CSV table of C-alpha atoms in Angstrom, one decimal:
chain,number,residue,atom,x,y,z
A,102,MET,CA,22.7,41.8,-17.2
A,103,SER,CA,20.3,39.1,-15.8
A,104,VAL,CA,21.9,36.3,-13.8
A,105,LEU,CA,20.3,32.9,-12.9
A,106,ILE,CA,21.9,30.6,-10.4
A,107,VAL,CA,21.1,26.9,-10.8
A,108,ILE,CA,22.0,24.4,-8.1
A,109,PRO,CA,22.0,20.9,-9.8
A,110,ALA,CA,21.3,18.2,-7.3
A,111,ARG,CA,21.3,14.5,-8.2
A,112,TYR,CA,20.4,11.8,-5.7
A,113,ALA,CA,22.0,8.8,-7.6
A,114,SER,CA,25.6,9.8,-7.3
A,115,THR,CA,27.9,6.9,-8.0
A,116,ARG,CA,30.5,8.0,-5.5
A,117,TYR,CA,28.2,9.2,-2.7
A,118,PRO,CA,24.5,8.3,-3.2
A,119,GLY,CA,22.1,10.7,-1.6
A,120,LYS,CA,24.8,13.3,-1.1
A,121,PRO,CA,22.5,16.4,-1.5
A,122,LEU,CA,20.4,15.3,1.5
A,123,VAL,CA,23.4,14.6,3.8
A,124,PRO,CA,22.9,16.6,7.0
A,125,LEU,CA,25.7,18.9,8.1
A,126,THR,CA,25.8,20.4,11.6
A,127,GLY,CA,26.7,24.1,11.9
A,128,ALA,CA,28.1,26.2,14.6
A,129,THR,CA,24.8,26.4,16.5
A,130,GLY,CA,24.3,22.6,16.5
A,131,GLU,CA,21.5,22.9,13.9
A,132,LYS,CA,21.5,20.3,11.1
A,133,ARG,CA,20.8,21.4,7.6
A,134,SER,CA,21.1,19.3,4.4
A,135,LEU,CA,23.9,19.9,2.0
A,136,VAL,CA,21.5,21.2,-0.7
A,137,GLU,CA,20.0,23.7,1.8
A,138,ARG,CA,23.4,25.0,2.8
A,139,SER,CA,24.3,25.4,-0.9
A,140,TRP,CA,21.0,27.2,-1.6
A,141,ARG,CA,21.7,29.6,1.3
A,142,ALA,CA,25.1,30.3,-0.1
A,143,ALA,CA,23.5,31.0,-3.5
A,144,CYS,CA,21.0,33.4,-2.0
A,145,SER,CA,23.8,35.4,-0.4
A,146,VAL,CA,25.3,36.3,-3.8
A,147,GLN,CA,24.7,39.9,-4.8
A,148,GLY,CA,23.3,40.9,-8.2
A,149,VAL,CA,21.4,37.6,-8.9
A,150,ASP,CA,17.9,37.6,-10.3
A,151,ARG,CA,16.8,34.1,-9.5
A,152,VAL,CA,18.0,30.9,-7.7
A,153,VAL,CA,16.6,27.5,-8.4
A,154,VAL,CA,17.4,23.9,-7.5
A,155,ALA,CA,17.4,21.6,-10.5
A,156,THR,CA,16.8,17.9,-9.8
A,157,ASP,CA,15.3,14.7,-11.1
A,158,ASP,CA,14.5,13.2,-7.7
A,159,ASP,CA,11.3,13.8,-5.8
A,160,ARG,CA,13.1,13.4,-2.4
A,161,ILE,CA,15.3,16.3,-3.2
A,162,ARG,CA,12.4,18.3,-4.6
A,163,GLU,CA,10.3,17.8,-1.4
A,164,ALA,CA,13.3,18.7,0.8
A,165,ALA,CA,14.1,21.8,-1.2
A,166,GLU,CA,10.6,23.1,-1.3
A,167,ALA,CA,10.3,22.5,2.4
A,168,PHE,CA,13.1,25.0,3.1
A,169,GLY,CA,11.7,27.5,0.6
A,170,ALA,CA,13.7,26.9,-2.6
A,171,GLU,CA,12.2,27.1,-6.1
A,172,VAL,CA,12.7,23.8,-7.9
A,173,VAL,CA,12.9,22.9,-11.5
A,174,MET,CA,12.5,19.2,-12.4
A,175,THR,CA,14.9,17.9,-15.0
A,176,SER,CA,15.3,14.6,-16.7
A,177,GLU,CA,17.2,11.6,-15.4
A,178,SER,CA,19.2,11.5,-18.6
A,179,CYS,CA,21.3,14.6,-17.6
A,180,ALA,CA,24.9,13.3,-17.4
A,181,ASN,CA,26.2,16.1,-15.2
A,182,GLY,CA,25.4,19.5,-13.7
A,183,THR,CA,26.1,21.4,-16.9
A,184,GLU,CA,23.5,19.4,-18.8
A,185,ARG,CA,21.1,19.8,-15.9
A,186,CYS,CA,21.7,23.6,-15.9
A,187,ALA,CA,21.1,23.8,-19.7
A,188,GLU,CA,17.8,21.9,-19.3
A,189,ALA,CA,16.7,24.0,-16.3
A,190,HIS,CA,17.5,27.2,-18.2
A,191,ALA,CA,15.4,26.0,-21.2
A,192,ALA,CA,12.6,24.9,-18.9
A,193,LEU,CA,12.5,28.4,-17.4
A,194,GLY,CA,12.1,29.9,-20.9
A,195,GLY,CA,15.7,31.0,-21.3
A,196,GLY,CA,16.4,34.7,-21.5
A,197,TYR,CA,19.1,35.0,-18.8
A,198,GLU,CA,22.3,36.6,-19.9
A,199,ILE,CA,24.5,34.6,-17.5
A,200,VAL,CA,23.7,31.2,-16.0
A,201,VAL,CA,25.7,30.2,-12.9
A,202,ASN,CA,26.1,26.5,-12.0
A,203,LEU,CA,26.7,26.5,-8.2
A,204,GLN,CA,27.3,22.8,-7.6
A,205,GLY,CA,25.6,21.5,-4.6
A,206,ASP,CA,28.6,20.0,-2.9
A,207,ALA,CA,30.4,23.2,-2.0
A,208,PRO,CA,28.3,24.9,0.7
A,209,LEU,CA,31.2,27.0,1.9
A,210,THR,CA,31.5,28.8,-1.4
A,211,PRO,CA,31.8,32.5,-0.4
A,212,HIS,CA,29.5,34.9,-2.2
A,213,TRP,CA,32.4,36.9,-3.6
A,214,PHE,CA,33.7,33.8,-5.5
A,215,VAL,CA,30.5,33.9,-7.5
A,216,GLU,CA,30.4,37.7,-7.8
A,217,ASP,CA,34.0,37.8,-9.0
A,218,LEU,CA,33.2,35.0,-11.4
A,219,VAL,CA,30.3,36.8,-13.0
A,220,ALA,CA,32.3,40.0,-13.2
A,221,GLY,CA,35.2,38.1,-14.9
A,222,LEU,CA,32.9,36.7,-17.5
A,223,ARG,CA,31.3,40.1,-18.2
A,224,ALA,CA,34.8,41.5,-18.7
A,225,ALA,CA,35.7,38.8,-21.3
A,226,PRO,CA,33.1,39.1,-24.1
A,227,GLY,CA,35.0,36.5,-26.2
A,228,MET,CA,34.6,33.8,-23.5
A,229,GLY,CA,31.5,31.6,-23.2
A,230,LEU,CA,32.4,30.0,-19.9
A,231,ALA,CA,34.3,31.0,-16.8
A,232,THR,CA,35.2,29.1,-13.6
A,233,PRO,CA,37.0,30.1,-10.4
A,234,VAL,CA,40.4,28.9,-9.3
A,235,LEU,CA,42.0,29.4,-5.9
A,236,CYS,CA,45.7,29.3,-5.2
A,237,CYS,CA,46.5,26.5,-2.8
A,238,ASN,CA,48.5,27.1,0.3
A,239,GLY,CA,50.7,24.4,1.7
A,240,GLU,CA,48.1,23.0,4.0
A,241,THR,CA,45.5,22.6,1.2
A,242,LEU,CA,48.1,21.1,-1.1
A,243,ASN,CA,49.1,18.6,1.5
A,244,SER,CA,45.5,17.6,2.1
A,245,LEU,CA,45.0,17.1,-1.7
A,246,LEU,CA,48.1,14.9,-1.9
A,247,ALA,CA,47.1,12.9,1.2
A,248,ASP,CA,43.7,12.2,-0.3
A,249,ARG,CA,45.2,11.0,-3.6
A,250,LYS,CA,47.7,8.8,-1.6
A,251,ALA,CA,44.8,7.2,0.2
A,252,GLY,CA,42.9,6.6,-3.1
A,253,ARG,CA,40.4,9.4,-2.6
A,254,VAL,CA,39.6,12.4,-4.8
A,255,GLY,CA,40.0,15.4,-2.5
A,256,GLY,CA,39.4,18.1,-5.1
A,257,THR,CA,40.1,19.2,-8.7
A,258,THR,CA,43.2,21.2,-9.8
A,259,ALA,CA,43.5,23.5,-12.8
A,260,VAL,CA,46.4,24.7,-15.0
A,261,PHE,CA,46.0,27.7,-17.2
A,262,ALA,CA,47.8,29.9,-19.7
A,263,ALA,CA,49.1,33.5,-19.2
A,264,ASP,CA,45.8,34.8,-20.5
A,265,HIS,CA,44.0,32.7,-17.8
A,266,SER,CA,42.5,30.4,-20.4
A,267,ALA,CA,42.4,26.8,-19.1
A,268,LEU,CA,44.9,24.3,-20.3
A,269,TYR,CA,43.6,21.4,-18.3
A,270,PHE,CA,41.6,20.3,-15.2
A,271,SER,CA,42.4,17.1,-13.3
A,272,LYS,CA,41.5,15.1,-10.2
A,273,GLU,CA,45.2,14.4,-9.9
A,274,VAL,CA,47.3,17.1,-8.3
A,275,VAL,CA,48.8,19.1,-11.2
A,276,PRO,CA,51.2,20.5,-11.9
A,277,TYR,CA,53.7,18.3,-10.2
A,278,CYS,CA,55.9,20.1,-7.6
A,279,GLY,CA,58.4,18.2,-5.6
A,280,GLN,CA,59.0,21.1,-3.1
A,281,VAL,CA,57.5,20.9,0.4
A,282,TYR,CA,55.6,24.1,1.4
A,283,GLY,CA,54.6,25.4,4.8
A,284,ASP,CA,51.0,25.5,5.7
A,285,GLY,CA,50.6,29.2,5.0
A,286,GLU,CA,52.8,29.4,1.9
A,287,ASN,CA,51.3,29.9,-1.6
A,288,THR,CA,52.1,27.0,-4.0
A,289,PRO,CA,52.0,26.7,-7.8
A,290,VAL,CA,48.9,24.5,-7.5
A,291,PHE,CA,45.4,26.0,-8.1
A,292,HIS,CA,42.3,24.3,-6.6
A,293,HIS,CA,39.4,24.4,-9.1
A,294,VAL,CA,36.3,25.7,-7.4
A,295,GLY,CA,33.2,23.8,-8.7
A,296,VAL,CA,31.3,26.8,-9.9
A,297,TYR,CA,30.7,27.8,-13.6
A,298,ALA,CA,29.2,30.9,-15.3
A,299,TYR,CA,28.0,30.3,-18.8
A,300,ARG,CA,26.7,32.5,-21.6
A,301,PRO,CA,23.5,30.9,-22.9
A,302,ASP,CA,24.9,30.0,-26.4
A,303,ALA,CA,27.9,28.0,-24.8
A,304,LEU,CA,25.5,26.3,-22.4
A,305,ALA,CA,23.1,25.3,-25.2
A,306,ALA,CA,25.9,24.0,-27.3
A,307,TYR,CA,27.2,21.7,-24.6
A,308,SER,CA,24.5,19.1,-24.6
A,309,GLY,CA,24.9,18.6,-28.3
A,310,TRP,CA,28.5,17.5,-28.0
A,311,ASP,CA,29.5,13.9,-27.3
A,312,THR,CA,31.3,13.0,-24.2
A,313,GLY,CA,35.0,13.0,-25.0
A,314,PRO,CA,37.7,10.6,-23.7
A,315,LEU,CA,39.2,13.1,-21.3
A,316,GLU,CA,35.8,13.9,-19.7
A,317,ARG,CA,35.1,10.2,-19.5
A,318,LEU,CA,38.5,9.4,-17.9
A,319,GLU,CA,38.5,12.3,-15.4
A,320,GLY,CA,34.8,12.6,-14.8
A,321,LEU,CA,35.1,16.3,-15.2
A,322,GLU,CA,32.3,18.0,-17.1
A,323,GLN,CA,34.2,21.2,-18.0
A,324,LEU,CA,36.7,19.1,-20.1
A,325,ARG,CA,34.0,18.8,-22.8
A,326,PHE,CA,34.4,22.4,-23.6
A,327,LEU,CA,38.2,22.0,-24.0
A,328,GLU,CA,37.8,18.9,-26.0
A,329,ASN,CA,35.5,20.8,-28.4
A,330,GLY,CA,37.9,23.7,-28.8
A,331,ARG,CA,36.1,26.1,-26.6
A,332,LYS,CA,38.1,28.3,-24.2
A,333,VAL,CA,37.4,28.3,-20.5
A,334,LEU,CA,38.3,31.4,-18.5
A,335,CYS,CA,39.9,30.7,-15.1
A,336,VAL,CA,39.1,33.6,-12.7
A,337,GLU,CA,41.4,33.7,-9.8
A,338,VAL,CA,39.6,34.3,-6.5
A,339,ASP,CA,40.8,35.3,-3.1
A,340,ALA,CA,39.8,33.2,-0.1
A,341,ARG,CA,40.2,36.2,2.2
A,342,GLY,CA,41.3,33.9,5.0
A,343,ARG,CA,38.3,31.7,4.6
A,344,GLU,CA,38.6,27.9,4.3
A,345,PHE,CA,37.1,26.2,1.4
A,346,TRP,CA,36.4,22.5,0.8
A,347,GLU,CA,34.0,20.4,-1.2
A,348,LEU,CA,32.0,17.4,0.0
A,349,ASN,CA,33.3,14.6,-2.3
A,350,ASN,CA,33.4,11.6,0.1
A,351,PRO,CA,31.7,10.6,3.4
A,352,GLU,CA,35.1,11.3,5.1
A,353,ASP,CA,34.7,15.0,4.2
A,354,VAL,CA,31.6,15.5,6.4
A,355,PRO,CA,33.5,16.0,9.7
A,356,ARG,CA,36.1,18.3,7.9
A,357,LEU,CA,33.3,20.5,6.6
A,358,GLU,CA,31.4,20.6,9.9
A,359,ALA,CA,34.6,21.7,11.6
A,360,MET,CA,35.1,24.4,9.1
A,361,MET,CA,31.5,25.6,9.5
A,362,LYS,CA,31.9,25.8,13.3
A,363,LYS,CA,35.2,27.7,13.0
A,364,MET,CA,33.6,30.2,10.6
A,365,GLY,CA,30.4,30.5,12.6
A,366,HIS,CA,28.0,29.0,10.0
A,367,GLU,CA,24.7,28.3,11.6
């Protein structure tokens, strides 16, 4: 089953303009841009046939080509990464059986997150879309709560049914839990990992749907599937002791750099 990974990269982010080109310093002191680190993470995934960066900005194209990435130019009208992935897949002639959207703000995404995600979608032929979720420990939950208290979005959380079909995704911390958890304790909150695996028919349908009120309010592209009655499979992944965080705000840069140094990322 052929697999394409697309890394959508947009320069004109409202919350953090130029984010894909933000330099991050690794364990060896070498600076690499966010998009390069995301591309390197994508290239480490097993069982993938092709990895491309999809952008509408020549600055990102030039930077990506300089470190060896294949680039697909997409239109400025793409509202989010899913629309950009759909356009990139079409521009490449289609034909891939699974398209993975590895968003360019999560360079610490372990390769097995994506491998487990693809395996989960393959095992669920009735699903058109799958996305990973990670059980938060107390430390991560407290970080998410602290970000919200400070008026920042620290990450997205997910709630799902017994069959692991998504019920909702939010930038708020859901579900509510009043209990205080120790740093290493598991909690009832699941962190949504910003990766998606689509079957081509679901991906192609997406761009034809209008943006719904929940997607507009939350700013979460995956809610368009739920608002149009499509199931989203939540695949629980195991961090295996690794730390995971996304680059959502400038304040996240030192946190990510500290994690990279701790894990020995060059």
